[in-house]
Amino acid sequence: MRTPLIVGNWKMHGLRAEARALAAAVCAGVQGLGGREVAVAPPFTALTTVREVLLDSPVALAAQNMHWEERGAFTGEVSPLMLQEVGCRFVILGHSERRQYFGESDAMVKQKVHAALAHDLVPIVCVGETLNEREAGQTLEVVSGQVRRALLELDPPAIRRVVVAYEPVWAIGTGRVATPQQAQEVHGWIRKLLRETVGEVAAEVRILYGGSVKPDNIDELMKEPDIDGALVGGASLDAQAFVRIARFLPANDLE
Ligand code: 13P
């Protein structure tokens, strides 16, 4: 009932010529791939370029961040209307790099989630603990706090459109992937928390895993019952690697 979703977060990589070439290679590589959704999130300056490449392809466009207001005196920010205009379907919100380097709080993430939903953008809401928090046995508390503060005021029709991405901070860009069991444990908690608060609609919410996802670990991760896809950083800059991740196995419906 949950269509798997694989999203490439290009972070601050991709001048327009590079972005065009990468997007074209991804489109070619996932052609004919059914039973899953694929999206790429280039930097803002490459969104329109990538959009041209993605037209008529099944690959969707995502943004990496967004302000919650439609317009105003917010120097340096980009609004939901602007993302809509360039054809974004998804927007990544509350990435740990935004939280860590740019001071994004759960309250800001919550406002962004509401704004995204109001503008027909699918929010991909990132949560995850640091290494210190994990070692102190606080993973559940940290992640459930982030989920609660960002999402739990949403009603069931809204929450079913949200995507959650569990990205343990210690696994991002480190090559140290969470084991499928570690990831499943947290994904299961997140779904349980959603079920306790919004009810059965929790079964429809996609929960992605992010943190050093590579071609050689995606298949094992995707076997877990509550892992519904991946948010891929470094490996999404290599078309061949990203396409292999999008073509994770087992698949019932590969070409
Ligand atoms: P890496 O795949 O490079 O670890 O990055 C994960 C991430 O932050 C995706 O949003």
Tab-separated table of C-alpha atoms and ligand atoms in Angstrom:
chain	number	residue	atom	x	y	z
A	1	MET	CA	0.000	0.000	0.000
A	2	ARG	CA	3.036	2.319	0.303
A	3	THR	CA	4.799	3.023	-2.991
A	4	PRO	CA	8.549	2.989	-2.318
A	5	LEU	CA	10.255	6.338	-2.858
A	6	ILE	CA	13.924	6.941	-3.671
A	7	VAL	CA	15.098	10.562	-3.490
A	8	GLY	CA	18.516	11.927	-4.419
A	9	ASN	CA	19.536	14.891	-2.290
A	10	TRP	CA	22.277	16.596	-4.286
A	11	LYS	CA	22.972	19.095	-1.465
A	12	MET	CA	25.225	21.968	-2.631
A	13	HIS	CA	26.450	20.163	-5.736
A	14	GLY	CA	25.589	20.713	-9.366
A	15	LEU	CA	26.347	23.615	-11.641
A	16	ARG	CA	23.696	23.638	-14.306
A	17	ALA	CA	25.616	21.670	-16.954
A	18	GLU	CA	26.476	18.989	-14.401
A	19	ALA	CA	22.922	18.933	-13.129
A	20	ARG	CA	21.532	18.546	-16.632
A	21	ALA	CA	23.841	15.625	-17.381
A	22	LEU	CA	23.155	13.894	-14.061
A	23	ALA	CA	19.385	14.293	-14.397
A	24	ALA	CA	19.475	12.977	-17.970
A	25	ALA	CA	21.462	9.917	-16.893
A	26	VAL	CA	19.048	9.232	-14.022
A	27	CYS	CA	16.041	9.510	-16.351
A	28	ALA	CA	17.607	7.120	-18.839
A	29	GLY	CA	18.547	4.675	-16.092
A	30	VAL	CA	15.132	4.439	-14.466
A	31	GLN	CA	13.118	4.241	-17.652
A	32	GLY	CA	10.450	1.597	-17.455
A	33	LEU	CA	10.951	1.098	-13.742
A	34	GLY	CA	7.552	0.527	-12.173
A	35	GLY	CA	6.250	0.150	-8.664
A	36	ARG	CA	8.284	2.937	-7.117
A	37	GLU	CA	8.739	6.700	-7.262
A	38	VAL	CA	12.055	8.406	-7.927
A	39	ALA	CA	12.897	12.066	-7.340
A	40	VAL	CA	15.973	14.287	-7.436
A	41	ALA	CA	16.609	17.410	-5.367
A	42	PRO	CA	19.091	19.726	-7.105
A	43	PRO	CA	20.160	23.084	-5.670
A	44	PHE	CA	17.683	25.939	-6.264
A	45	THR	CA	19.717	27.402	-9.123
A	46	ALA	CA	19.471	24.177	-11.116
A	47	LEU	CA	15.762	23.463	-10.528
A	48	THR	CA	14.530	24.906	-13.815
A	49	THR	CA	17.332	23.257	-15.787
A	50	VAL	CA	16.615	19.871	-14.249
A	51	ARG	CA	12.899	20.386	-14.710
A	52	GLU	CA	13.399	20.641	-18.479
A	53	VAL	CA	15.221	17.324	-18.471
A	54	LEU	CA	12.600	15.604	-16.310
A	55	LEU	CA	9.597	16.675	-18.382
A	56	ASP	CA	7.937	13.568	-19.801
A	57	SER	CA	9.934	11.347	-17.477
A	58	PRO	CA	8.625	9.632	-14.334
A	59	VAL	CA	11.365	11.236	-12.216
A	60	ALA	CA	9.970	13.982	-9.968
A	61	LEU	CA	11.568	17.230	-8.922
A	62	ALA	CA	12.282	18.049	-5.276
A	63	ALA	CA	13.691	21.095	-3.491
A	64	GLN	CA	16.039	20.948	-0.521
A	65	ASN	CA	14.467	23.619	1.674
A	66	MET	CA	11.771	26.282	1.694
A	67	HIS	CA	10.469	29.217	3.689
A	68	TRP	CA	6.922	28.986	5.011
A	69	GLU	CA	5.694	32.377	3.759
A	70	GLU	CA	4.523	32.916	0.188
A	71	ARG	CA	6.434	36.175	-0.206
A	72	GLY	CA	7.961	38.937	1.849
A	73	ALA	CA	11.097	40.539	3.188
A	74	PHE	CA	13.051	37.327	3.820
A	75	THR	CA	16.344	37.884	2.050
A	76	GLY	CA	17.835	34.708	0.670
A	77	GLU	CA	14.743	32.567	1.127
A	78	VAL	CA	12.614	30.685	-1.408
A	79	SER	CA	8.848	30.321	-1.026
A	80	PRO	CA	6.373	27.504	-1.639
A	81	LEU	CA	4.858	29.433	-4.565
A	82	MET	CA	8.274	29.659	-6.176
A	83	LEU	CA	8.830	25.923	-5.827
A	84	GLN	CA	5.389	25.212	-7.218
A	85	GLU	CA	6.066	27.469	-10.175
A	86	VAL	CA	9.181	25.546	-11.197
A	87	GLY	CA	7.417	22.201	-10.945
A	88	CYS	CA	8.567	20.768	-7.633
A	89	ARG	CA	6.520	17.905	-6.275
A	90	PHE	CA	8.547	17.291	-3.107
A	91	VAL	CA	10.438	19.475	-0.656
A	92	ILE	CA	12.986	18.217	1.873
A	93	LEU	CA	12.422	19.937	5.229
A	94	GLY	CA	14.380	19.972	8.471
A	95	HIS	CA	17.446	18.184	7.125
A	96	SER	CA	19.986	17.758	9.916
A	97	GLU	CA	22.401	20.025	8.018
A	98	ARG	CA	19.745	22.769	8.128
A	99	ARG	CA	19.196	22.150	11.820
A	100	GLN	CA	22.908	21.947	12.640
A	101	TYR	CA	24.389	24.744	10.509
A	102	PHE	CA	21.457	27.112	10.053
A	103	GLY	CA	19.662	26.831	13.354
A	104	GLU	CA	16.419	25.351	12.111
A	105	SER	CA	14.156	24.415	14.983
A	106	ASP	CA	11.272	21.978	15.186
A	107	ALA	CA	8.931	24.974	15.314
A	108	MET	CA	10.277	26.216	11.985
A	109	VAL	CA	10.063	22.749	10.475
A	110	LYS	CA	6.447	22.541	11.569
A	111	GLN	CA	5.569	25.826	9.864
A	112	LYS	CA	7.297	24.658	6.705
A	113	VAL	CA	5.407	21.360	6.727
A	114	HIS	CA	2.078	23.171	6.986
A	115	ALA	CA	3.060	25.572	4.198
A	116	ALA	CA	4.201	22.745	1.924
A	117	LEU	CA	0.923	20.871	2.354
A	118	ALA	CA	-1.081	24.031	1.741
A	119	HIS	CA	0.721	24.418	-1.590
A	120	ASP	CA	0.433	20.842	-2.788
A	121	LEU	CA	4.066	20.067	-2.154
A	122	VAL	CA	4.896	16.763	-0.475
A	123	PRO	CA	7.101	17.458	2.543
A	124	ILE	CA	9.944	15.047	3.262
A	125	VAL	CA	10.495	15.704	6.946
A	126	CYS	CA	13.922	14.704	8.252
A	127	VAL	CA	14.513	13.495	11.794
A	128	GLY	CA	17.426	11.732	13.449
A	129	GLU	CA	19.703	11.559	16.451
A	130	THR	CA	23.386	12.455	16.794
A	131	LEU	CA	25.999	9.916	17.816
A	132	ASN	CA	26.118	11.336	21.355
A	133	GLU	CA	22.369	11.038	21.656
A	134	ARG	CA	22.435	7.432	20.420
A	135	GLU	CA	25.239	6.506	22.791
A	136	ALA	CA	23.357	8.100	25.666
A	137	GLY	CA	20.345	5.923	24.865
A	138	GLN	CA	18.252	8.913	23.790
A	139	THR	CA	17.463	7.911	20.205
A	140	LEU	CA	13.787	7.200	20.749
A	141	GLU	CA	13.243	10.319	22.823
A	142	VAL	CA	14.997	12.595	20.312
A	143	VAL	CA	13.328	11.174	17.223
A	144	SER	CA	9.874	11.009	18.727
A	145	GLY	CA	10.219	14.592	19.971
A	146	GLN	CA	11.110	15.761	16.457
A	147	VAL	CA	8.210	13.827	14.927
A	148	ARG	CA	5.744	15.057	17.539
A	149	ARG	CA	6.707	18.700	17.260
A	150	ALA	CA	6.733	18.757	13.461
A	151	LEU	CA	3.773	16.564	12.620
A	152	LEU	CA	1.342	15.741	15.313
A	153	GLU	CA	-0.976	18.683	14.868
A	154	LEU	CA	-1.783	17.524	11.360
A	155	ASP	CA	-5.094	15.816	10.744
A	156	PRO	CA	-5.191	12.348	9.142
A	157	PRO	CA	-5.809	13.550	5.537
A	158	ALA	CA	-2.756	15.817	5.827
A	159	ILE	CA	-0.493	13.323	7.535
A	160	ARG	CA	-1.037	10.655	4.900
A	161	ARG	CA	0.646	12.966	2.351
A	162	VAL	CA	3.740	13.505	4.482
A	163	VAL	CA	6.965	11.561	3.983
A	164	VAL	CA	9.233	11.102	7.005
A	165	ALA	CA	12.979	10.528	6.519
A	166	TYR	CA	14.892	8.944	9.366
A	167	GLU	CA	18.487	10.100	8.960
A	168	PRO	CA	20.737	9.289	11.918
A	169	VAL	CA	23.238	12.163	11.932
A	170	TRP	CA	26.131	9.762	12.596
A	171	ALA	CA	25.373	7.926	9.352
A	172	ILE	CA	25.243	10.985	7.069
A	173	GLY	CA	28.258	11.260	4.789
A	174	THR	CA	30.295	9.002	7.077
A	175	GLY	CA	30.039	5.726	5.201
A	176	ARG	CA	28.668	4.304	8.449
A	177	VAL	CA	25.226	3.054	7.550
A	178	ALA	CA	22.706	2.040	10.202
A	179	THR	CA	22.153	-1.698	10.118
A	180	PRO	CA	18.785	-2.696	8.672
A	181	GLN	CA	17.781	-3.733	12.205
A	182	GLN	CA	18.790	-0.378	13.732
A	183	ALA	CA	16.894	1.483	11.030
A	184	GLN	CA	13.834	-0.776	11.256
A	185	GLU	CA	13.708	-0.326	15.014
A	186	VAL	CA	13.410	3.452	14.684
A	187	HIS	CA	11.067	3.276	11.676
A	188	GLY	CA	8.818	0.959	13.675
A	189	TRP	CA	8.795	3.420	16.595
A	190	ILE	CA	7.919	6.288	14.301
A	191	ARG	CA	5.025	4.380	12.794
A	192	LYS	CA	3.799	3.343	16.234
A	193	LEU	CA	3.932	6.928	17.440
A	194	LEU	CA	1.969	8.072	14.391
A	195	ARG	CA	-0.568	5.288	14.889
A	196	GLU	CA	-1.108	6.252	18.526
A	197	THR	CA	-1.811	9.825	17.575
A	198	VAL	CA	-3.408	9.848	14.131
A	199	GLY	CA	-4.666	6.273	13.937
A	200	GLU	CA	-4.672	3.832	11.063
A	201	VAL	CA	-3.590	6.395	8.490
A	202	ALA	CA	-0.093	5.853	9.914
A	203	ALA	CA	0.050	2.729	7.767
A	204	GLU	CA	0.041	4.970	4.672
A	205	VAL	CA	2.909	7.270	5.693
A	206	ARG	CA	6.153	6.550	3.885
A	207	ILE	CA	9.231	6.464	6.098
A	208	LEU	CA	12.532	6.724	4.213
A	209	TYR	CA	15.951	5.858	5.555
A	210	GLY	CA	18.911	8.181	4.868
A	211	GLY	CA	22.585	7.962	5.804
A	212	SER	CA	25.280	6.372	3.614
A	213	VAL	CA	22.810	4.513	1.417
A	214	LYS	CA	24.776	2.828	-1.380
A	215	PRO	CA	24.149	0.230	-4.084
A	216	ASP	CA	25.559	-2.460	-1.794
A	217	ASN	CA	23.291	-1.816	1.195
A	218	ILE	CA	19.976	-0.701	-0.327
A	219	ASP	CA	18.594	-4.187	-0.954
A	220	GLU	CA	19.004	-5.269	2.665
A	221	LEU	CA	17.496	-2.020	3.959
A	222	MET	CA	14.488	-2.293	1.670
A	223	LYS	CA	13.641	-5.749	2.993
A	224	GLU	CA	12.617	-4.250	6.331
A	225	PRO	CA	8.869	-3.861	6.719
A	226	ASP	CA	8.844	-0.192	7.734
A	227	ILE	CA	11.579	1.076	5.391
A	228	ASP	CA	9.696	2.546	2.453
A	229	GLY	CA	12.545	4.065	0.503
A	230	ALA	CA	15.713	6.088	0.812
A	231	LEU	CA	16.997	9.630	0.917
A	232	VAL	CA	20.384	9.402	-0.753
A	233	GLY	CA	23.158	11.992	-0.481
A	234	GLY	CA	26.638	11.223	-1.826
A	235	ALA	CA	25.638	8.245	-3.964
A	236	SER	CA	22.968	10.317	-5.718
A	237	LEU	CA	25.706	12.346	-7.445
A	238	ASP	CA	26.811	9.239	-9.319
A	239	ALA	CA	24.098	8.358	-11.840
A	240	GLN	CA	25.032	4.716	-12.039
A	241	ALA	CA	25.020	4.291	-8.258
A	242	PHE	CA	21.759	6.193	-7.843
A	243	VAL	CA	20.048	4.233	-10.596
A	244	ARG	CA	21.137	0.969	-8.970
A	245	ILE	CA	19.690	2.203	-5.678
A	246	ALA	CA	16.425	3.108	-7.413
A	247	ARG	CA	16.439	-0.378	-8.918
A	248	PHE	CA	16.683	-1.994	-5.491
A	249	LEU	CA	15.783	-5.651	-5.256
A	250	PRO	CA	13.659	-7.568	-4.741
A	251	ALA	CA	11.330	-6.021	-7.225
A	252	ASN	CA	8.267	-7.659	-8.631
A	253	ASP	CA	7.958	-5.423	-11.574
A	254	LEU	CA	11.349	-4.617	-13.040
A	255	GLU	CA	11.464	-4.467	-16.806
B	1	13P	P1	24.777	10.491	2.515
B	1	13P	O1	23.996	9.525	1.649
B	1	13P	O2	25.879	11.188	1.770
B	1	13P	O3	25.210	9.866	3.793
B	1	13P	O4	23.756	11.669	2.909
B	1	13P	C1	22.523	11.348	3.423
B	1	13P	C2	21.678	12.562	3.446
B	1	13P	O5	21.946	13.488	4.177
B	1	13P	C3	20.523	12.612	2.517
B	1	13P	O6	19.702	13.672	2.822
